[in-house]
Amino acid sequence: MNNRVLVADDDESLVRTLTWILKEHGYEVFVCPGGDSLFAKLEEIKPALLLLDIMMPKVDGLQLLERLKQDERHKDLPVLMVSSMPPEEATVRALGLGAADFISKPFRVRELLARVEAHIRVGRALAQAREEARSRAAMVDILHEVTDSLKPDEMYHILARRVARALNISKCSMVLAKPGDQQGVVVAAYENPMLRNLQIELSRYPEIRKAVSSGRMVLVEEVANDPLYEDERRRWEREQIKVPTRSAVALPFWMKEQQIGVFFLRTTGDDPPLTRADAQFAETVIKTAVSAIEKAYDFETAVSDKQRLEKLALTDALTGCMNRRALAEALAAELDRARRYNLALTILLADIDRFKSINDTRGHIAGDSVLRQVGELLRREARSVDIVARYGGEEFVIVMPETAPHGAQIFAERLRRRVMARDFADTGEDPLHLTVSIGLASFPDDRVHSADSFVSLADQALYRAKNEGRNLVRQ
């Protein structure tokens, strides 16, 4: 704890006496004769208390007090004014300018010591209160940003960034690792925002390994001489590795009552060393943020499950393409968009030629395999904006937004050739080659009034392709 006292007085004999008395009672004493370089001295030693003489030959102690209390760096420093002035006048003036107390020369030793101890204690309490207020404000700010995000990986990055900035350190990361793991995964790092899911060997991080195995915070104030790093320091020396880390904190954290990782803070030679207060601040932030992360995981899981169920409800189980009910909704929406913005829209209705013969000669399992492969081929060939659906049986529909008939005709011909060139037989069976017939319909067209009428036009074109010999594209 800070027990430094700065004495600013030009009376050498008094200064010697004060220095001796205070040192005898455990205080560190520093002297600023005459008060000339008071502010430089304050910055240098950062005392817990200032003893300031009012009457000095070169400077006015009260003027120094006034300047000091207007300076943000020193306004909370308790100042004990010392003077031979009449107590009434000196006390009123000194207290009015912000002094903590006043004591007259000559002073009584026990009274002086009691006042010094009291004001240092009050100063410490004030500094602690301000630091706690600052920490709470920083914590609230961090947690606001964390809870504004709904994705766990984003929360990890926000925590790493904001805690690093709050503590003014250059390295802060989140490592996922459970007791017994030999490897950890760095999911976020302040020093490298682009880093994702980097695997690390825990044997090379003794502080993380200890935090994971013990489930308790590990604080290393000086990496250079801490016994925890003895083996690692030998390895660094043997492999001629320069490690800039000066101090480190590893904070284990739990989720759903299971220990899942470590919050890892480090300072380098350019950073101030980490303290227990820094570690406790980070630990409090982590504990509070974990509940938000748990909720985010729950939300993400719920959304994922909902999306999975919705996808299952919209997907044909055999081919993985959109099913007929979902196609009806999607096509109606695309037709409405094309009509509203005067856009082209084309649909292809593809039918596998003589599919019944496959089921008859090779069985329904082979037929199902063919349907799966055709669906896969169509999805692969289609654009990301296109909709591929199984319309029923061996028929498939491809909806092509913002596509005119000419472009759709070229695409359909390419599909027809790809199907014709492929062997659809399963491994070890005789080759199985197929053909498809494709009918096209495009909007704008006066005959298109709805999604059903649109598909009906494509069906008429498909009928012509079949009637004219199959393995054709018609519109």
Coordinates of C-alpha atoms in Angstrom, one line a residue:
M1 CA 0.0 0.0 0.0
N2 CA 1.2 3.5 -0.7
N3 CA 2.6 5.1 2.5
R4 CA 4.7 7.8 0.8
V5 CA 4.6 11.3 2.4
L6 CA 5.9 14.4 0.6
V7 CA 7.1 17.3 2.8
A8 CA 7.2 20.7 1.1
D9 CA 8.9 23.1 3.6
D10 CA 11.9 25.4 3.6
D11 CA 12.7 24.9 7.3
E12 CA 15.5 22.4 7.3
S13 CA 15.4 21.6 11.0
L14 CA 11.6 21.0 10.9
V15 CA 12.0 18.9 7.8
R16 CA 14.6 16.7 9.6
T17 CA 12.4 16.3 12.6
L18 CA 9.3 15.4 10.5
T19 CA 11.3 13.0 8.4
W20 CA 12.7 11.2 11.5
I21 CA 9.2 11.0 13.2
L22 CA 7.4 9.7 10.1
K23 CA 10.1 7.2 9.1
E24 CA 10.0 5.8 12.7
H25 CA 6.3 5.1 12.2
G26 CA 6.7 3.3 8.9
Y27 CA 6.2 6.1 6.3
E28 CA 8.4 6.7 3.3
V29 CA 9.4 10.4 3.4
F30 CA 10.4 12.6 0.5
V31 CA 11.3 16.2 0.7
C32 CA 10.7 19.2 -1.7
P33 CA 12.6 22.1 -0.2
G34 CA 10.9 25.5 -0.7
G35 CA 8.2 24.0 -2.9
D36 CA 9.9 25.1 -6.2
S37 CA 9.6 21.8 -8.0
L38 CA 6.5 20.6 -6.2
F39 CA 4.6 19.4 -9.2
A40 CA 7.5 17.5 -10.8
K41 CA 8.0 15.8 -7.4
L42 CA 4.3 14.9 -7.2
E43 CA 4.5 13.2 -10.6
E44 CA 7.7 11.4 -9.7
I45 CA 6.7 9.8 -6.4
K46 CA 2.9 9.9 -6.4
P47 CA 2.6 10.3 -2.6
A48 CA -0.4 9.3 -0.4
L49 CA -0.2 12.6 1.5
L50 CA 1.4 16.1 1.1
L51 CA 2.6 18.2 4.1
L52 CA 2.7 21.7 2.7
D53 CA 4.0 24.8 4.5
I54 CA 2.0 28.0 4.0
M55 CA 4.8 30.5 4.6
M56 CA 7.8 29.9 2.4
P57 CA 10.2 32.6 1.1
K58 CA 10.0 31.9 -2.6
V59 CA 6.5 30.6 -3.0
D60 CA 3.1 31.0 -1.3
G61 CA 1.8 27.6 0.0
L62 CA -1.8 28.7 -0.4
Q63 CA -1.2 29.5 -4.1
L64 CA 0.4 26.1 -4.6
L65 CA -2.6 24.5 -2.9
E66 CA -5.0 26.3 -5.2
R67 CA -3.1 25.2 -8.3
L68 CA -2.9 21.7 -7.1
K69 CA -6.6 21.4 -6.4
Q70 CA -7.4 22.6 -9.9
D71 CA -5.2 19.9 -11.5
E72 CA -7.1 16.8 -12.3
R73 CA -4.1 14.6 -11.6
H74 CA -3.8 15.7 -8.0
K75 CA -7.2 17.0 -6.9
D76 CA -7.9 13.9 -4.7
L77 CA -4.5 14.1 -3.0
P78 CA -5.0 14.9 0.7
V79 CA -3.0 18.0 1.7
L80 CA -2.1 18.7 5.4
M81 CA -1.2 22.4 5.7
V82 CA 1.5 23.3 8.2
S83 CA 2.0 26.9 9.4
S84 CA 2.9 29.2 12.2
M85 CA 0.1 31.6 11.1
P86 CA -2.7 32.2 13.6
P87 CA -4.8 29.0 13.5
E88 CA -8.1 30.7 12.8
E89 CA -7.0 32.6 9.7
A90 CA -4.8 29.8 8.3
T91 CA -7.5 27.1 8.8
V92 CA -10.2 29.1 7.1
R93 CA -8.1 30.0 4.1
A94 CA -6.5 26.5 3.7
L95 CA -9.8 24.5 4.1
G96 CA -11.5 26.9 1.7
L97 CA -9.0 26.1 -1.0
G98 CA -9.4 22.3 -0.6
A99 CA -6.9 21.3 2.1
A100 CA -7.7 18.2 4.0
D101 CA -6.5 19.6 7.4
F102 CA -4.3 22.2 9.1
I103 CA -1.8 21.8 11.9
S104 CA 0.1 24.6 13.7
K105 CA 3.8 24.9 14.3
P106 CA 5.1 23.8 16.7
F107 CA 3.1 20.6 16.6
R108 CA 2.5 17.8 19.0
V109 CA 3.9 14.5 17.7
R110 CA 0.9 12.3 18.6
E111 CA -1.5 14.8 17.1
L112 CA 0.5 15.0 13.9
L113 CA 0.8 11.2 13.5
A114 CA -3.0 10.8 14.2
R115 CA -3.8 13.4 11.5
V116 CA -1.3 11.9 9.0
E117 CA -2.8 8.4 9.5
A118 CA -6.4 9.5 9.3
H119 CA -5.9 11.5 6.0
I120 CA -3.9 8.7 4.3
R121 CA -6.7 6.3 5.2
V122 CA -9.4 8.7 3.9
G123 CA -7.3 9.3 0.7
R124 CA -7.0 5.5 0.1
A125 CA -10.7 5.0 0.6
L126 CA -11.5 7.8 -1.9
A127 CA -9.0 6.4 -4.4
Q128 CA -10.5 3.0 -4.0
A129 CA -14.1 4.3 -4.4
R130 CA -13.1 6.2 -7.6
E131 CA -11.4 3.1 -9.0
E132 CA -14.4 0.9 -8.2
A133 CA -16.7 3.5 -9.8
R134 CA -14.4 3.6 -12.9
S135 CA -14.4 -0.2 -13.0
R136 CA -18.2 -0.5 -12.7
A137 CA -18.6 2.1 -15.4
A138 CA -16.2 0.2 -17.7
M139 CA -17.9 -3.1 -16.8
V140 CA -21.4 -1.8 -17.6
D141 CA -20.1 -0.3 -20.9
I142 CA -18.5 -3.7 -21.8
L143 CA -21.6 -5.7 -20.9
H144 CA -23.9 -3.4 -22.8
E145 CA -21.8 -4.1 -26.0
V146 CA -21.6 -7.8 -25.2
T147 CA -25.4 -8.2 -24.7
D148 CA -26.1 -6.1 -27.8
S149 CA -24.6 -9.1 -29.8
L150 CA -26.5 -12.3 -30.2
K151 CA -23.6 -14.4 -31.6
P152 CA -21.3 -16.1 -29.1
D153 CA -18.2 -15.8 -31.3
E154 CA -18.8 -12.0 -31.6
M155 CA -19.2 -11.8 -27.8
Y156 CA -15.8 -13.5 -27.4
H157 CA -14.1 -10.9 -29.6
I158 CA -16.0 -8.0 -27.9
L159 CA -14.9 -9.2 -24.5
A160 CA -11.2 -9.6 -25.5
R161 CA -11.1 -6.2 -27.1
R162 CA -12.9 -4.2 -24.4
V163 CA -11.1 -5.8 -21.4
A164 CA -7.8 -5.2 -23.1
R165 CA -8.6 -1.6 -23.6
A166 CA -10.0 -1.1 -20.1
L167 CA -6.8 -2.5 -18.6
N168 CA -4.6 -0.8 -21.2
I169 CA -2.8 -4.0 -22.2
S170 CA -1.8 -5.3 -25.6
K171 CA -2.7 -9.0 -25.5
C172 CA -6.0 -10.5 -24.4
S173 CA -7.5 -13.7 -25.8
M174 CA -10.2 -16.3 -25.1
V175 CA -9.0 -20.0 -25.1
L176 CA -11.5 -22.9 -25.1
A177 CA -10.1 -25.8 -23.1
K178 CA -11.5 -28.3 -20.6
P179 CA -9.7 -30.2 -17.8
G180 CA -7.7 -33.0 -19.3
D181 CA -7.3 -31.4 -22.8
Q182 CA -3.8 -31.4 -24.3
Q183 CA -4.8 -28.7 -26.8
G184 CA -6.8 -25.5 -26.6
V185 CA -8.6 -23.4 -29.2
V186 CA -8.1 -19.6 -29.3
V187 CA -11.5 -18.3 -30.4
A188 CA -10.7 -14.6 -30.1
A189 CA -7.7 -12.4 -29.7
Y190 CA -7.5 -8.6 -29.2
E191 CA -4.0 -8.5 -30.8
N192 CA -5.3 -10.3 -33.9
P193 CA -9.0 -9.6 -34.6
M194 CA -8.9 -11.9 -37.7
L195 CA -7.8 -14.9 -35.7
R196 CA -10.4 -17.7 -35.5
N197 CA -10.1 -21.2 -34.0
L198 CA -6.3 -21.4 -33.7
Q199 CA -5.2 -24.6 -32.0
I200 CA -2.4 -24.3 -29.4
E201 CA -0.5 -26.9 -27.3
L202 CA -1.3 -26.3 -23.7
S203 CA 2.1 -27.7 -22.6
R204 CA 3.6 -24.5 -23.9
Y205 CA 1.3 -22.3 -21.8
P206 CA 1.9 -23.3 -18.1
E207 CA -0.4 -20.6 -16.8
I208 CA -3.3 -21.7 -18.9
R209 CA -2.6 -25.4 -18.1
K210 CA -2.6 -24.6 -14.4
A211 CA -5.8 -22.6 -14.6
V212 CA -7.6 -25.3 -16.6
S213 CA -6.5 -28.1 -14.2
S214 CA -7.1 -26.2 -11.0
G215 CA -10.2 -24.3 -12.0
R216 CA -8.7 -21.2 -10.2
M217 CA -7.2 -17.9 -11.3
V218 CA -3.5 -17.9 -12.1
L219 CA -1.7 -14.5 -11.7
V220 CA 2.0 -14.3 -12.8
E221 CA 3.4 -10.8 -12.1
E222 CA 6.9 -11.5 -13.5
V223 CA 7.2 -14.2 -16.1
A224 CA 11.0 -13.8 -16.1
N225 CA 11.5 -15.3 -12.6
D226 CA 8.3 -17.1 -11.7
P227 CA 8.9 -20.8 -10.9
L228 CA 5.8 -21.8 -13.0
Y229 CA 7.8 -20.9 -16.2
E230 CA 11.1 -22.7 -15.2
D231 CA 10.8 -25.4 -17.9
E232 CA 9.5 -23.0 -20.5
R233 CA 12.3 -20.6 -19.9
R234 CA 14.8 -23.3 -20.5
R235 CA 13.1 -24.2 -23.7
W236 CA 13.0 -20.6 -24.8
E237 CA 16.8 -20.4 -24.2
R238 CA 17.5 -23.7 -25.9
E239 CA 15.4 -22.7 -29.0
Q240 CA 16.6 -19.1 -28.8
I241 CA 13.1 -17.8 -28.5
K242 CA 12.5 -14.2 -27.3
V243 CA 9.3 -14.1 -25.3
P244 CA 8.1 -10.5 -24.7
T245 CA 5.5 -11.4 -22.1
R246 CA 6.1 -9.7 -18.8
S247 CA 3.1 -10.7 -16.7
A248 CA 0.1 -12.9 -17.3
V249 CA -3.4 -13.8 -15.9
A250 CA -5.3 -17.0 -16.8
L251 CA -8.9 -16.9 -15.6
P252 CA -11.0 -20.1 -16.0
F253 CA -14.7 -19.7 -16.8
W254 CA -17.7 -21.9 -16.8
M255 CA -20.7 -22.3 -19.0
K256 CA -23.8 -24.5 -18.1
E257 CA -21.9 -25.4 -15.0
Q258 CA -19.0 -26.9 -17.0
Q259 CA -15.5 -25.4 -17.2
I260 CA -15.0 -24.6 -20.9
G261 CA -12.1 -22.2 -21.2
V262 CA -9.7 -19.6 -20.0
F263 CA -9.6 -15.8 -20.4
F264 CA -5.9 -15.1 -21.0
L265 CA -4.4 -11.6 -20.3
R266 CA -0.7 -10.7 -20.9
T267 CA 1.5 -7.6 -20.8
T268 CA 4.7 -7.1 -22.6
G269 CA 7.7 -5.0 -21.5
D270 CA 6.0 -1.9 -22.8
D271 CA 2.9 -2.5 -20.6
P272 CA 2.5 -2.0 -16.8
P273 CA 2.5 -5.4 -15.0
L274 CA -0.8 -6.9 -14.3
T275 CA -2.1 -6.7 -10.7
R276 CA -4.6 -8.7 -8.6
A277 CA -7.0 -5.8 -9.0
D278 CA -6.7 -6.1 -12.8
A279 CA -7.3 -9.9 -12.6
Q280 CA -10.4 -9.3 -10.3
F281 CA -11.8 -6.7 -12.7
A282 CA -11.5 -9.1 -15.7
E283 CA -12.9 -12.0 -13.6
T284 CA -16.0 -10.0 -12.6
V285 CA -16.6 -9.0 -16.2
I286 CA -16.2 -12.6 -17.4
K287 CA -18.6 -14.0 -14.8
T288 CA -21.2 -11.4 -15.6
A289 CA -20.8 -11.8 -19.4
V290 CA -21.0 -15.6 -19.3
S291 CA -24.7 -15.5 -18.6
A292 CA -25.2 -13.3 -21.7
I293 CA -23.1 -15.8 -23.7
E294 CA -25.1 -18.7 -22.4
K295 CA -28.3 -17.0 -23.5
A296 CA -26.7 -16.3 -26.9
Y297 CA -25.9 -20.0 -27.2
D298 CA -29.4 -21.0 -26.2
F299 CA -30.8 -18.5 -28.7
E300 CA -28.5 -19.6 -31.5
T301 CA -29.4 -23.3 -30.8
A302 CA -33.1 -22.5 -30.8
V303 CA -32.8 -20.5 -34.1
S304 CA -30.7 -23.3 -35.6
D305 CA -33.2 -25.9 -34.6
K306 CA -36.1 -23.8 -35.9
Q307 CA -34.2 -23.2 -39.2
R308 CA -33.4 -26.9 -39.5
L309 CA -37.1 -27.9 -38.9
E310 CA -38.2 -25.2 -41.4
K311 CA -35.7 -26.4 -43.9
L312 CA -36.9 -30.0 -43.5
A313 CA -40.5 -28.8 -43.9
L314 CA -39.5 -27.1 -47.2
T315 CA -37.2 -29.8 -48.6
D316 CA -37.8 -33.0 -50.5
A317 CA -36.4 -35.8 -48.3
L318 CA -35.1 -37.9 -51.2
T319 CA -33.4 -35.3 -53.5
G320 CA -32.6 -32.4 -51.1
C321 CA -34.3 -30.0 -53.5
M322 CA -37.2 -27.8 -52.5
N323 CA -40.5 -29.6 -52.3
R324 CA -43.6 -28.8 -54.3
R325 CA -45.4 -26.8 -51.5
A326 CA -42.4 -24.6 -50.9
L327 CA -42.0 -24.2 -54.7
A328 CA -45.5 -22.8 -55.0
E329 CA -44.8 -20.1 -52.4
A330 CA -41.3 -19.2 -53.8
L331 CA -42.6 -19.1 -57.4
A332 CA -45.5 -16.9 -56.4
A333 CA -43.1 -14.5 -54.6
E334 CA -40.7 -14.4 -57.6
L335 CA -43.6 -13.8 -60.0
D336 CA -44.9 -11.0 -57.9
R337 CA -41.4 -9.4 -57.7
A338 CA -41.0 -9.7 -61.5
R339 CA -44.4 -8.2 -62.1
R340 CA -43.8 -5.3 -59.7
Y341 CA -40.3 -4.4 -61.0
N342 CA -40.9 -5.3 -64.7
L343 CA -38.3 -8.1 -64.6
A344 CA -37.9 -11.2 -66.7
L345 CA -38.5 -14.6 -65.1
T346 CA -38.1 -18.1 -66.6
I347 CA -38.9 -21.5 -65.3
L348 CA -37.7 -24.9 -66.6
L349 CA -39.7 -28.1 -66.1
A350 CA -37.4 -31.1 -66.6
D351 CA -38.6 -34.7 -66.8
I352 CA -36.4 -37.8 -66.8
D353 CA -37.2 -39.8 -70.0
R354 CA -38.5 -43.3 -69.6
F355 CA -37.9 -43.3 -65.9
K356 CA -40.4 -46.1 -65.3
S357 CA -38.2 -48.5 -67.1
I358 CA -35.4 -47.9 -64.6
N359 CA -37.6 -48.9 -61.7
D360 CA -38.9 -51.9 -63.7
T361 CA -35.4 -53.2 -64.7
R362 CA -33.2 -52.1 -61.9
G363 CA -35.5 -51.7 -59.0
H364 CA -36.8 -48.8 -56.9
I365 CA -33.5 -48.4 -55.0
A366 CA -31.7 -47.7 -58.3
G367 CA -34.6 -45.3 -59.3
D368 CA -34.2 -43.4 -56.0
S369 CA -30.4 -43.2 -56.6
V370 CA -31.1 -41.7 -60.0
L371 CA -33.4 -39.1 -58.6
R372 CA -30.9 -38.1 -55.9
Q373 CA -28.1 -37.7 -58.5
V374 CA -30.3 -35.7 -60.9
G375 CA -31.3 -33.4 -58.0
E376 CA -27.7 -33.0 -57.0
L377 CA -26.6 -32.2 -60.6
L378 CA -29.4 -29.6 -61.1
R379 CA -28.5 -27.8 -57.8
R380 CA -24.8 -27.8 -58.8
E381 CA -25.4 -26.4 -62.2
A382 CA -28.0 -23.7 -61.1
R383 CA -26.9 -20.3 -59.9
S384 CA -27.1 -19.3 -56.2
V385 CA -30.2 -17.2 -57.0
D386 CA -32.0 -20.0 -58.8
I387 CA -34.6 -22.2 -57.1
V388 CA -34.4 -26.0 -57.7
A389 CA -37.4 -28.1 -56.7
R390 CA -38.8 -31.6 -57.2
Y391 CA -42.2 -31.1 -58.7
G392 CA -43.3 -34.6 -58.4
G393 CA -42.2 -38.1 -59.4
E394 CA -39.3 -37.7 -61.9
E395 CA -40.1 -34.0 -62.7
F396 CA -38.0 -31.1 -61.5
V397 CA -38.5 -27.3 -61.8
I398 CA -35.8 -24.6 -61.9
V399 CA -36.9 -21.0 -61.3
M400 CA -34.5 -18.5 -62.9
P401 CA -35.0 -14.9 -61.7
E402 CA -34.1 -12.0 -64.0
T403 CA -33.5 -14.5 -66.9
A404 CA -34.8 -14.0 -70.4
P405 CA -35.8 -17.0 -72.7
H406 CA -32.5 -16.9 -74.7
G407 CA -30.3 -17.3 -71.6
A408 CA -32.6 -19.9 -70.1
Q409 CA -32.5 -21.9 -73.4
I410 CA -28.6 -22.0 -73.3
F411 CA -28.7 -23.1 -69.7
A412 CA -31.3 -25.8 -70.4
E413 CA -29.3 -27.2 -73.3
R414 CA -26.2 -27.4 -71.1
L415 CA -28.2 -29.3 -68.5
R416 CA -29.6 -31.7 -71.1
R417 CA -26.0 -32.5 -72.4
R418 CA -24.7 -32.9 -68.8
V419 CA -27.4 -35.5 -68.0
M420 CA -26.9 -37.3 -71.2
A421 CA -23.1 -37.6 -70.6
R422 CA -23.3 -38.9 -67.1
D423 CA -23.3 -42.5 -65.9
F424 CA -26.0 -42.8 -63.2
A425 CA -25.2 -46.4 -62.2
D426 CA -24.0 -47.1 -58.7
T427 CA -20.4 -48.5 -58.3
G428 CA -20.0 -51.9 -59.8
E429 CA -23.2 -52.0 -61.8
D430 CA -23.6 -51.8 -65.6
P431 CA -23.6 -48.2 -67.0
L432 CA -26.8 -46.3 -66.8
H433 CA -27.3 -43.4 -69.1
L434 CA -30.4 -41.1 -69.1
T435 CA -31.9 -38.3 -71.0
V436 CA -34.2 -35.5 -70.0
S437 CA -36.8 -33.5 -71.8
I438 CA -37.1 -29.8 -70.7
G439 CA -40.0 -27.3 -71.2
L440 CA -39.4 -23.6 -70.8
A441 CA -41.9 -20.8 -70.0
S442 CA -41.0 -17.1 -69.5
F443 CA -42.6 -14.0 -68.0
P444 CA -43.8 -11.4 -69.2
D445 CA -46.5 -13.4 -70.9
D446 CA -50.2 -12.6 -71.1
R447 CA -51.1 -16.2 -70.3
V448 CA -49.3 -16.1 -66.9
H449 CA -51.8 -15.1 -64.2
S450 CA -50.5 -17.1 -61.3
A451 CA -47.8 -19.6 -60.3
D452 CA -50.0 -22.5 -61.5
S453 CA -50.6 -21.0 -64.9
F454 CA -46.9 -20.3 -65.2
V455 CA -46.0 -24.0 -64.5
S456 CA -48.8 -25.1 -66.9
L457 CA -47.1 -23.2 -69.7
A458 CA -43.8 -24.9 -69.0
D459 CA -45.7 -28.3 -68.9
Q460 CA -47.1 -27.6 -72.4
A461 CA -43.6 -26.9 -73.7
L462 CA -42.4 -30.2 -71.9
Y463 CA -45.2 -32.1 -73.6
R464 CA -43.9 -30.8 -77.0
A465 CA -40.4 -32.0 -76.2
K466 CA -41.7 -35.4 -75.3
N467 CA -43.9 -35.6 -78.3
E468 CA -41.2 -34.6 -80.7
G469 CA -38.8 -37.4 -79.6
R470 CA -37.6 -36.7 -76.1
N471 CA -34.1 -35.5 -75.0
L472 CA -35.1 -32.0 -76.3
V473 CA -35.6 -28.5 -75.0
R474 CA -38.7 -26.7 -76.1
Q475 CA -40.4 -23.4 -75.2

